mmCIF file of C-alpha atoms in Angstrom:
data_model
loop_
_atom_site.group_PDB
_atom_site.id
_atom_site.type_symbol
_atom_site.label_atom_id
_atom_site.label_comp_id
_atom_site.label_asym_id
_atom_site.label_seq_id
_atom_site.Cartn_x
_atom_site.Cartn_y
_atom_site.Cartn_z
ATOM 1 C CA MET U 1061 -8.355 -9.533 -34.817
ATOM 2 C CA ALA U 1062 -5.734 -9.044 -32.558
ATOM 3 C CA GLY U 1063 -4.051 -7.024 -35.190
ATOM 4 C CA ASP U 1064 -6.406 -4.373 -34.960
ATOM 5 C CA LYS U 1065 -6.141 -4.075 -31.414
ATOM 6 C CA ALA U 1066 -3.505 -1.662 -29.609
ATOM 7 C CA ASP U 1067 -0.464 -4.047 -27.920
ATOM 8 C CA VAL U 1068 -0.572 -3.745 -24.167
ATOM 9 C CA LEU U 1069 2.460 -5.388 -22.114
ATOM 10 C CA MET U 1070 1.550 -6.907 -18.761
ATOM 11 C CA ILE U 1071 4.525 -6.574 -16.437
ATOM 12 C CA GLU U 1072 3.357 -9.557 -14.041
ATOM 13 C CA PRO U 1073 0.195 -11.999 -13.832
ATOM 14 C CA LEU U 1074 -3.019 -10.415 -12.349
ATOM 15 C CA MET U 1075 -6.256 -11.281 -11.208
ATOM 16 C CA ALA U 1076 -8.309 -13.167 -14.064
ATOM 17 C CA LEU U 1077 -10.740 -10.197 -14.144
ATOM 18 C CA VAL U 1078 -7.775 -7.976 -15.318
ATOM 19 C CA VAL U 1079 -6.193 -10.186 -17.476
ATOM 20 C CA ASP U 1080 -9.457 -11.011 -19.397
ATOM 21 C CA GLY U 1081 -10.437 -7.579 -19.582
ATOM 22 C CA VAL U 1082 -7.005 -6.607 -21.377
ATOM 23 C CA ASP U 1083 -7.106 -9.480 -23.458
ATOM 24 C CA ARG U 1084 -10.671 -8.824 -24.554
ATOM 25 C CA ASN U 1085 -9.839 -5.318 -25.703
ATOM 26 C CA PHE U 1086 -6.202 -5.356 -26.423
ATOM 27 C CA ALA U 1087 -3.697 -7.405 -27.880
ATOM 28 C CA LEU U 1088 -2.057 -8.834 -24.659
ATOM 29 C CA HIS U 1089 1.809 -9.465 -24.464
ATOM 30 C CA ARG U 1090 2.647 -11.378 -21.069
ATOM 31 C CA TYR U 1091 5.985 -10.264 -20.180
ATOM 32 C CA TRP U 1092 6.540 -12.474 -17.211
ATOM 33 C CA GLU U 1093 5.938 -15.696 -19.533
ATOM 34 C CA ALA U 1094 8.359 -14.425 -22.441
ATOM 35 C CA PRO U 1095 11.299 -16.848 -22.367
ATOM 36 C CA ASP U 1096 13.567 -13.865 -23.784
ATOM 37 C CA ARG U 1097 12.110 -10.916 -22.277
ATOM 38 C CA ASP U 1098 14.840 -8.695 -24.314
ATOM 39 C CA ALA U 1099 13.440 -9.948 -27.423
ATOM 40 C CA LEU U 1100 9.768 -9.632 -26.719
ATOM 41 C CA ILE U 1101 10.617 -5.982 -25.810
ATOM 42 C CA ALA U 1102 12.766 -5.486 -29.148
ATOM 43 C CA ARG U 1103 9.724 -6.791 -31.036
ATOM 44 C CA LEU U 1104 7.228 -4.611 -29.312
ATOM 45 C CA ALA U 1105 9.278 -1.463 -29.213
ATOM 46 C CA PRO U 1106 8.297 -0.160 -32.633
ATOM 47 C CA ARG U 1107 4.609 0.329 -31.787
ATOM 48 C CA LEU U 1108 3.799 -0.643 -27.998
ATOM 49 C CA ARG U 1109 2.232 2.445 -26.487
ATOM 50 C CA ALA U 1110 0.851 1.028 -23.163
ATOM 51 C CA ILE U 1111 1.431 -0.989 -19.998
ATOM 52 C CA VAL U 1112 -0.102 -2.648 -17.260
ATOM 53 C CA ALA U 1113 1.980 -3.208 -13.925
ATOM 54 C CA GLY U 1114 0.985 -4.848 -10.615
ATOM 55 C CA GLY U 1115 0.579 -3.154 -7.404
ATOM 56 C CA THR U 1116 3.671 -4.824 -5.988
ATOM 57 C CA THR U 1117 7.066 -3.934 -5.919
ATOM 58 C CA HIS U 1118 8.393 -7.314 -7.292
ATOM 59 C CA GLN U 1119 8.643 -6.218 -10.755
ATOM 60 C CA LYS U 1120 9.779 -2.750 -11.459
ATOM 61 C CA VAL U 1121 8.720 -0.585 -14.200
ATOM 62 C CA SER U 1122 12.355 1.327 -14.636
ATOM 63 C CA ALA U 1123 13.820 4.162 -16.535
ATOM 64 C CA ASP U 1124 15.858 1.358 -18.795
ATOM 65 C CA LEU U 1125 12.558 -0.287 -19.458
ATOM 66 C CA MET U 1126 10.438 2.599 -20.279
ATOM 67 C CA ARG U 1127 13.653 3.971 -22.340
ATOM 68 C CA SER U 1128 13.420 0.792 -24.540
ATOM 69 C CA LEU U 1129 9.739 1.626 -25.491
ATOM 70 C CA PRO U 1130 9.840 4.870 -27.266
ATOM 71 C CA HIS U 1131 6.310 5.142 -28.160
ATOM 72 C CA LEU U 1132 5.204 4.388 -24.744
ATOM 73 C CA GLU U 1133 2.203 6.736 -23.476
ATOM 74 C CA LEU U 1134 0.507 4.994 -20.692
ATOM 75 C CA ILE U 1135 1.077 2.853 -17.657
ATOM 76 C CA SER U 1136 -2.005 1.589 -16.019
ATOM 77 C CA SER U 1137 -1.163 0.367 -12.504
ATOM 78 C CA PHE U 1138 -3.145 -2.001 -10.343
ATOM 79 C CA GLY U 1139 -3.108 -0.186 -6.787
ATOM 80 C CA VAL U 1140 -3.011 2.983 -5.207
ATOM 81 C CA GLY U 1141 0.539 2.808 -4.493
ATOM 82 C CA TYR U 1142 2.818 2.998 -7.278
ATOM 83 C CA ASP U 1143 6.286 3.234 -6.151
ATOM 84 C CA HIS U 1144 7.215 0.187 -8.355
ATOM 85 C CA VAL U 1145 7.148 2.740 -11.241
ATOM 86 C CA ASP U 1146 9.867 5.340 -11.779
ATOM 87 C CA VAL U 1147 7.143 8.111 -11.970
ATOM 88 C CA LYS U 1148 9.926 10.633 -12.123
ATOM 89 C CA TRP U 1149 10.924 9.732 -15.241
ATOM 90 C CA ALA U 1150 7.955 8.676 -16.721
ATOM 91 C CA ALA U 1151 6.334 12.356 -16.153
ATOM 92 C CA GLN U 1152 9.592 13.998 -17.655
ATOM 93 C CA HIS U 1153 9.143 11.953 -20.938
ATOM 94 C CA GLY U 1154 5.522 12.560 -21.270
ATOM 95 C CA ILE U 1155 4.185 9.091 -20.229
ATOM 96 C CA VAL U 1156 0.887 9.126 -17.808
ATOM 97 C CA VAL U 1157 0.914 6.960 -14.855
ATOM 98 C CA THR U 1158 -2.439 5.870 -13.606
ATOM 99 C CA ASN U 1159 -3.675 4.169 -10.136
ATOM 100 C CA THR U 1160 -6.649 2.824 -8.611
ATOM 101 C CA PRO U 1161 -7.650 5.172 -5.886
ATOM 102 C CA ASP U 1162 -10.997 5.613 -4.174
ATOM 103 C CA VAL U 1163 -12.352 2.147 -5.032
ATOM 104 C CA LEU U 1164 -10.306 0.646 -2.322
ATOM 105 C CA THR U 1165 -10.278 3.545 0.407
ATOM 106 C CA GLU U 1166 -12.977 2.017 2.693
ATOM 107 C CA GLU U 1167 -11.718 -1.260 2.504
ATOM 108 C CA VAL U 1168 -8.095 -0.547 3.531
ATOM 109 C CA ALA U 1169 -9.690 1.951 6.288
ATOM 110 C CA ASP U 1170 -11.415 -1.238 7.722
ATOM 111 C CA THR U 1171 -8.423 -3.145 7.567
ATOM 112 C CA ALA U 1172 -6.485 -0.701 9.386
ATOM 113 C CA LEU U 1173 -8.847 -0.429 12.363
ATOM 114 C CA GLY U 1174 -9.352 -4.312 12.556
ATOM 115 C CA LEU U 1175 -5.350 -4.403 12.695
ATOM 116 C CA LEU U 1176 -5.117 -1.540 15.277
ATOM 117 C CA LEU U 1177 -7.749 -3.661 17.382
ATOM 118 C CA CYS U 1178 -6.184 -6.651 16.797
ATOM 119 C CA THR U 1179 -2.884 -5.186 18.313
ATOM 120 C CA VAL U 1180 -3.850 -3.321 21.062
ATOM 121 C CA ARG U 1181 -6.282 -5.984 22.673
ATOM 122 C CA GLN U 1182 -4.097 -8.694 21.690
ATOM 123 C CA LEU U 1183 -7.032 -10.555 20.032
ATOM 124 C CA SER U 1184 -5.064 -12.774 17.358
ATOM 125 C CA GLN U 1185 -3.220 -13.996 20.445
ATOM 126 C CA ALA U 1186 -6.348 -14.499 22.323
ATOM 127 C CA GLU U 1187 -7.634 -16.574 19.380
ATOM 128 C CA ARG U 1188 -4.568 -18.671 19.462
ATOM 129 C CA TYR U 1189 -4.711 -19.152 23.271
ATOM 130 C CA LEU U 1190 -8.242 -20.761 23.090
ATOM 131 C CA ARG U 1191 -7.210 -22.760 20.012
ATOM 132 C CA ALA U 1192 -4.343 -24.162 21.872
ATOM 133 C CA GLY U 1193 -6.523 -25.447 24.541
ATOM 134 C CA LYS U 1194 -4.945 -23.094 27.242
ATOM 135 C CA TRP U 1195 -8.627 -21.247 28.275
ATOM 136 C CA ARG U 1196 -9.623 -24.798 30.318
ATOM 137 C CA ASP U 1197 -6.494 -23.757 32.392
ATOM 138 C CA GLY U 1198 -7.392 -20.035 33.142
ATOM 139 C CA ASP U 1199 -8.386 -17.101 31.571
ATOM 140 C CA PHE U 1200 -6.240 -15.291 29.028
ATOM 141 C CA PRO U 1201 -4.503 -12.395 30.438
ATOM 142 C CA LEU U 1202 -5.905 -8.935 30.562
ATOM 143 C CA SER U 1203 -4.274 -7.039 27.583
ATOM 144 C CA LYS U 1204 -1.741 -4.371 28.737
ATOM 145 C CA ALA U 1205 -3.270 -1.993 26.456
ATOM 146 C CA THR U 1206 -6.728 -0.033 25.231
ATOM 147 C CA LEU U 1207 -8.096 2.337 22.980
ATOM 148 C CA ARG U 1208 -9.375 4.355 25.632
ATOM 149 C CA ASP U 1209 -6.646 6.180 26.890
ATOM 150 C CA ARG U 1210 -4.795 6.414 23.606
ATOM 151 C CA THR U 1211 -4.005 9.334 20.834
ATOM 152 C CA VAL U 1212 -3.412 7.936 17.281
ATOM 153 C CA GLY U 1213 -0.908 9.959 15.086
ATOM 154 C CA ILE U 1214 -1.724 9.548 11.131
ATOM 155 C CA ILE U 1215 1.144 9.523 9.344
ATOM 156 C CA GLY U 1216 -0.141 10.440 5.624
ATOM 157 C CA LEU U 1217 -3.700 12.090 5.779
ATOM 158 C CA GLY U 1218 -4.724 11.212 2.338
ATOM 159 C CA ARG U 1219 -8.019 9.230 1.579
ATOM 160 C CA ILE U 1220 -7.494 6.502 3.362
ATOM 161 C CA GLY U 1221 -5.765 8.245 6.299
ATOM 162 C CA ARG U 1222 -9.021 10.260 6.353
ATOM 163 C CA ALA U 1223 -11.455 7.350 6.401
ATOM 164 C CA ILE U 1224 -9.086 5.786 9.378
ATOM 165 C CA ALA U 1225 -9.741 9.352 11.299
ATOM 166 C CA ARG U 1226 -13.409 9.199 10.831
ATOM 167 C CA ARG U 1227 -13.850 5.645 11.839
ATOM 168 C CA LEU U 1228 -11.220 6.724 14.896
ATOM 169 C CA ASP U 1229 -13.707 9.772 15.757
ATOM 170 C CA GLY U 1230 -16.400 7.044 16.344
ATOM 171 C CA PHE U 1231 -14.420 5.309 18.782
ATOM 172 C CA GLY U 1232 -13.756 8.344 20.485
ATOM 173 C CA VAL U 1233 -10.236 8.178 19.913
ATOM 174 C CA PRO U 1234 -7.971 11.566 19.619
ATOM 175 C CA VAL U 1235 -6.468 11.684 16.373
ATOM 176 C CA VAL U 1236 -3.422 14.003 15.186
ATOM 177 C CA TYR U 1237 -1.473 13.821 12.137
ATOM 178 C CA HIS U 1238 1.924 14.615 9.982
ATOM 179 C CA GLY U 1239 2.359 14.967 6.333
ATOM 180 C CA ARG U 1240 4.300 16.858 4.015
ATOM 181 C CA ASN U 1241 1.837 19.618 4.269
ATOM 182 C CA PRO U 1242 -1.129 20.612 6.555
ATOM 183 C CA GLN U 1243 -4.498 19.243 4.903
ATOM 184 C CA ALA U 1244 -7.473 21.664 4.044
ATOM 185 C CA GLY U 1245 -10.829 21.256 5.943
ATOM 186 C CA VAL U 1246 -9.957 19.038 8.624
ATOM 187 C CA ALA U 1247 -9.867 19.783 12.435
ATOM 188 C CA TYR U 1248 -7.343 17.312 13.444
ATOM 189 C CA ARG U 1249 -3.928 18.905 14.567
ATOM 190 C CA TYR U 1250 -1.218 18.993 12.045
ATOM 191 C CA TYR U 1251 2.573 18.385 13.138
ATOM 192 C CA PRO U 1252 5.148 19.367 10.549
ATOM 193 C CA SER U 1253 7.758 17.335 12.535
ATOM 194 C CA LEU U 1254 7.375 13.455 13.064
ATOM 195 C CA LEU U 1255 9.626 13.270 15.683
ATOM 196 C CA ASP U 1256 7.513 16.011 17.679
ATOM 197 C CA MET U 1257 4.290 14.046 16.836
ATOM 198 C CA ALA U 1258 5.925 10.355 18.112
ATOM 199 C CA HIS U 1259 6.872 12.581 21.341
ATOM 200 C CA ASP U 1260 2.974 13.491 21.946
ATOM 201 C CA VAL U 1261 1.309 10.204 20.871
ATOM 202 C CA ASP U 1262 1.338 6.450 21.913
ATOM 203 C CA THR U 1263 0.172 5.181 18.687
ATOM 204 C CA LEU U 1264 1.311 5.800 14.929
ATOM 205 C CA LEU U 1265 -0.520 4.517 12.178
ATOM 206 C CA VAL U 1266 1.579 4.897 8.850
ATOM 207 C CA VAL U 1267 -0.654 5.243 5.479
ATOM 208 C CA THR U 1268 2.028 7.612 3.637
ATOM 209 C CA PRO U 1269 2.853 6.633 0.035
ATOM 210 C CA GLY U 1270 6.273 4.518 -0.461
ATOM 211 C CA GLY U 1271 9.048 5.413 -2.063
ATOM 212 C CA ALA U 1272 12.429 7.090 -1.667
ATOM 213 C CA GLY U 1273 10.977 10.098 0.575
ATOM 214 C CA THR U 1274 9.628 7.915 2.868
ATOM 215 C CA ARG U 1275 12.188 5.218 3.134
ATOM 216 C CA ALA U 1276 12.797 4.276 6.793
ATOM 217 C CA MET U 1277 11.124 7.120 7.871
ATOM 218 C CA ILE U 1278 10.157 5.290 11.109
ATOM 219 C CA ASN U 1279 13.550 4.904 12.518
ATOM 220 C CA ALA U 1280 14.915 4.471 15.825
ATOM 221 C CA ALA U 1281 14.822 7.918 17.034
ATOM 222 C CA VAL U 1282 10.885 7.731 16.164
ATOM 223 C CA LEU U 1283 10.554 4.542 17.926
ATOM 224 C CA THR U 1284 12.501 6.115 20.922
ATOM 225 C CA ALA U 1285 10.134 8.896 21.090
ATOM 226 C CA LEU U 1286 7.190 7.070 20.753
ATOM 227 C CA GLY U 1287 7.943 5.102 23.977
ATOM 228 C CA PRO U 1288 7.536 1.881 26.235
ATOM 229 C CA ARG U 1289 3.637 2.228 25.443
ATOM 230 C CA GLY U 1290 4.041 2.761 22.099
ATOM 231 C CA ILE U 1291 2.341 0.784 19.132
ATOM 232 C CA LEU U 1292 3.023 1.183 15.635
ATOM 233 C CA ILE U 1293 0.681 0.266 12.919
ATOM 234 C CA ASN U 1294 1.841 0.015 9.429
ATOM 235 C CA MET U 1295 -0.376 -0.113 6.619
ATOM 236 C CA SER U 1296 1.800 1.717 4.087
ATOM 237 C CA ARG U 1297 4.462 0.164 2.508
ATOM 238 C CA GLY U 1298 7.460 -2.090 4.221
ATOM 239 C CA SER U 1299 9.967 0.320 3.115
ATOM 240 C CA THR U 1300 8.665 3.135 5.450
ATOM 241 C CA VAL U 1301 10.224 1.140 8.595
ATOM 242 C CA ASP U 1302 13.359 0.248 9.494
ATOM 243 C CA ASP U 1303 13.356 -3.366 10.277
ATOM 244 C CA ALA U 1304 16.256 -3.666 12.421
ATOM 245 C CA ALA U 1305 15.369 -0.229 14.556
ATOM 246 C CA LEU U 1306 11.633 -1.920 14.872
ATOM 247 C CA ILE U 1307 12.866 -5.535 15.714
ATOM 248 C CA ASP U 1308 15.323 -3.859 18.144
ATOM 249 C CA ALA U 1309 12.678 -1.719 19.913
ATOM 250 C CA LEU U 1310 10.112 -4.680 19.970
ATOM 251 C CA ARG U 1311 12.810 -7.166 21.447
ATOM 252 C CA THR U 1312 14.008 -4.641 24.225
ATOM 253 C CA GLY U 1313 10.492 -3.048 25.310
ATOM 254 C CA GLN U 1314 11.123 0.285 23.924
ATOM 255 C CA ILE U 1315 7.851 0.009 22.433
ATOM 256 C CA LEU U 1316 4.951 -2.122 23.366
ATOM 257 C CA SER U 1317 3.695 -3.576 20.178
ATOM 258 C CA ALA U 1318 3.319 -3.421 16.488
ATOM 259 C CA GLY U 1319 0.589 -4.504 13.891
ATOM 260 C CA LEU U 1320 1.989 -4.836 10.290
ATOM 261 C CA ASP U 1321 0.217 -5.662 7.069
ATOM 262 C CA VAL U 1322 3.184 -4.829 4.685
ATOM 263 C CA TYR U 1323 7.142 -5.730 4.545
ATOM 264 C CA ALA U 1324 10.193 -4.629 2.759
ATOM 265 C CA HIS U 1325 10.444 -7.918 1.110
ATOM 266 C CA GLU U 1326 7.314 -9.655 0.759
ATOM 267 C CA PRO U 1327 6.482 -12.288 1.023
ATOM 268 C CA ASN U 1328 9.298 -12.685 3.152
ATOM 269 C CA VAL U 1329 9.031 -11.538 6.819
ATOM 270 C CA PRO U 1330 11.769 -11.137 9.105
ATOM 271 C CA ALA U 1331 12.327 -14.216 11.234
ATOM 272 C CA GLU U 1332 12.672 -12.189 14.129
ATOM 273 C CA LEU U 1333 9.070 -10.608 13.748
ATOM 274 C CA LEU U 1334 7.636 -14.138 13.382
ATOM 275 C CA ALA U 1335 9.150 -15.206 16.388
ATOM 276 C CA MET U 1336 7.556 -12.427 18.494
ATOM 277 C CA ASP U 1337 3.885 -13.035 20.091
ATOM 278 C CA HIS U 1338 3.496 -9.820 20.947
ATOM 279 C CA VAL U 1339 3.043 -8.598 17.433
ATOM 280 C CA THR U 1340 0.347 -9.067 14.986
ATOM 281 C CA LEU U 1341 1.247 -9.875 11.308
ATOM 282 C CA LEU U 1342 -1.088 -9.823 8.217
ATOM 283 C CA PRO U 1343 0.071 -10.919 4.687
ATOM 284 C CA HIS U 1344 -0.843 -7.477 3.024
ATOM 285 C CA VAL U 1345 -4.382 -8.071 3.110
ATOM 286 C CA GLY U 1346 -5.502 -4.203 3.271
ATOM 287 C CA SER U 1347 -7.699 -4.358 0.222
ATOM 288 C CA ALA U 1348 -7.968 -8.157 -0.335
ATOM 289 C CA SER U 1349 -11.637 -8.654 -0.417
ATOM 290 C CA VAL U 1350 -13.361 -9.709 -3.859
ATOM 291 C CA HIS U 1351 -15.227 -6.631 -4.113
ATOM 292 C CA THR U 1352 -12.584 -4.081 -3.776
ATOM 293 C CA ARG U 1353 -9.763 -5.889 -5.873
ATOM 294 C CA SER U 1354 -12.782 -6.505 -8.691
ATOM 295 C CA ALA U 1355 -13.226 -2.931 -8.615
ATOM 296 C CA MET U 1356 -9.399 -2.213 -8.837
ATOM 297 C CA GLY U 1357 -9.091 -4.501 -11.693
ATOM 298 C CA GLN U 1358 -11.877 -2.918 -13.767
ATOM 299 C CA LEU U 1359 -10.518 0.505 -13.254
ATOM 300 C CA VAL U 1360 -7.089 -0.387 -14.693
ATOM 301 C CA ILE U 1361 -9.222 -1.605 -17.671
ATOM 302 C CA ASP U 1362 -11.307 1.771 -18.135
ATOM 303 C CA ASN U 1363 -8.281 3.779 -17.670
ATOM 304 C CA LEU U 1364 -6.610 1.643 -21.051
ATOM 305 C CA VAL U 1365 -9.918 1.859 -22.836
ATOM 306 C CA ALA U 1366 -10.525 5.700 -21.838
ATOM 307 C CA TRP U 1367 -6.814 5.995 -23.356
ATOM 308 C CA ALA U 1368 -7.375 3.706 -26.427
ATOM 309 C CA ALA U 1369 -10.553 5.788 -27.275
ATOM 310 C CA GLY U 1370 -8.403 8.968 -27.124
ATOM 311 C CA ARG U 1371 -10.355 10.572 -23.894
ATOM 312 C CA PRO U 1372 -8.170 11.219 -20.839
ATOM 313 C CA PRO U 1373 -7.269 8.267 -18.541
ATOM 314 C CA LEU U 1374 -9.544 8.374 -15.740
ATOM 315 C CA THR U 1375 -6.913 8.317 -12.618
ATOM 316 C CA PRO U 1376 -3.574 9.668 -13.560
ATOM 317 C CA VAL U 1377 -1.531 9.907 -10.735
ATOM 318 C CA PRO U 1378 -0.447 13.916 -9.523
ATOM 319 C CA GLU U 1379 3.071 13.680 -11.057
ATOM 320 C CA THR U 1380 1.749 12.646 -14.311
ATOM 321 C CA PRO U 1381 -1.865 14.918 -15.063
ATOM 322 C CA VAL U 1382 -3.652 14.948 -17.955
ATOM 323 C CA PRO U 1383 -5.749 18.122 -18.803
ATOM 324 C CA GLY U 1384 -9.653 16.775 -18.507
ATOM 325 C CA ALA U 1385 -8.851 13.645 -16.616
ATOM 326 C CA ARG U 1386 -11.756 12.965 -13.994
ATOM 327 C CA GLY U 1387 -11.212 14.866 -10.725
ATOM 328 C CA ARG U 1388 -10.180 13.152 -7.582
#
């Protein structure tokens, strides 16, 4: 009976696998469907201990929401990024936040390489050229860029960053990286200064987490340092890039091009970027295969099931560690 199951609040609609899995194992409450959300929270407050959150930034799990649920213990979030959750407040109040790492690493790394190749070699533009019937009038112009003479600076050499670097090794492309700290066991050169790395490379590939600490880190100074041969690839969060600075740099030729899979106000994309034919734009499809999204969804459920059974959640985020949790 539903009354025997733990109550779980789902903040926004997720794939059917997650909704069905949570509904099968728990008493599911759909926050986004509630005609009066405040009334729903008030009714659940005396007993609700778990939330399922989406991997988007559309619906925040704020301190105010968590504060209104005094028995909250777990937030199981879909996606590797979790900047839609006030994780600092959660950690301070003993609330564990989980995400879905590892299962999407290779898929996102594949997409990053695809976006890089499309941007450098103008493959999307070449396809549009053919579909428009222009090939009959002449060959598509030679691409201005190539991977053959480039060095890629990766911003954020975590799981996904290292998977991208391995792929670039296979392409014979030199890799360096920037992050908060040097990574143990990697041979790539580490730059403590992002600006210094931007001066020394011609391609920046961003896979750092979102949040306040990385907001607008790709700013006018970094783009100026990257220079007129520069290419920016963003696979992280749209918030990591200063949109106005990027648009200006692309418009004036301060950098050569950009390839973007993420945007600050998804699904809205700046009209200035849409109007530029020398950039490559994807609709946040980094992990968007049935195989990988299904694995991510199952991990959301598995974290909830482990917690409900009195076991440590499988993949707590570093800010909210749990003794005995599975090593990541």
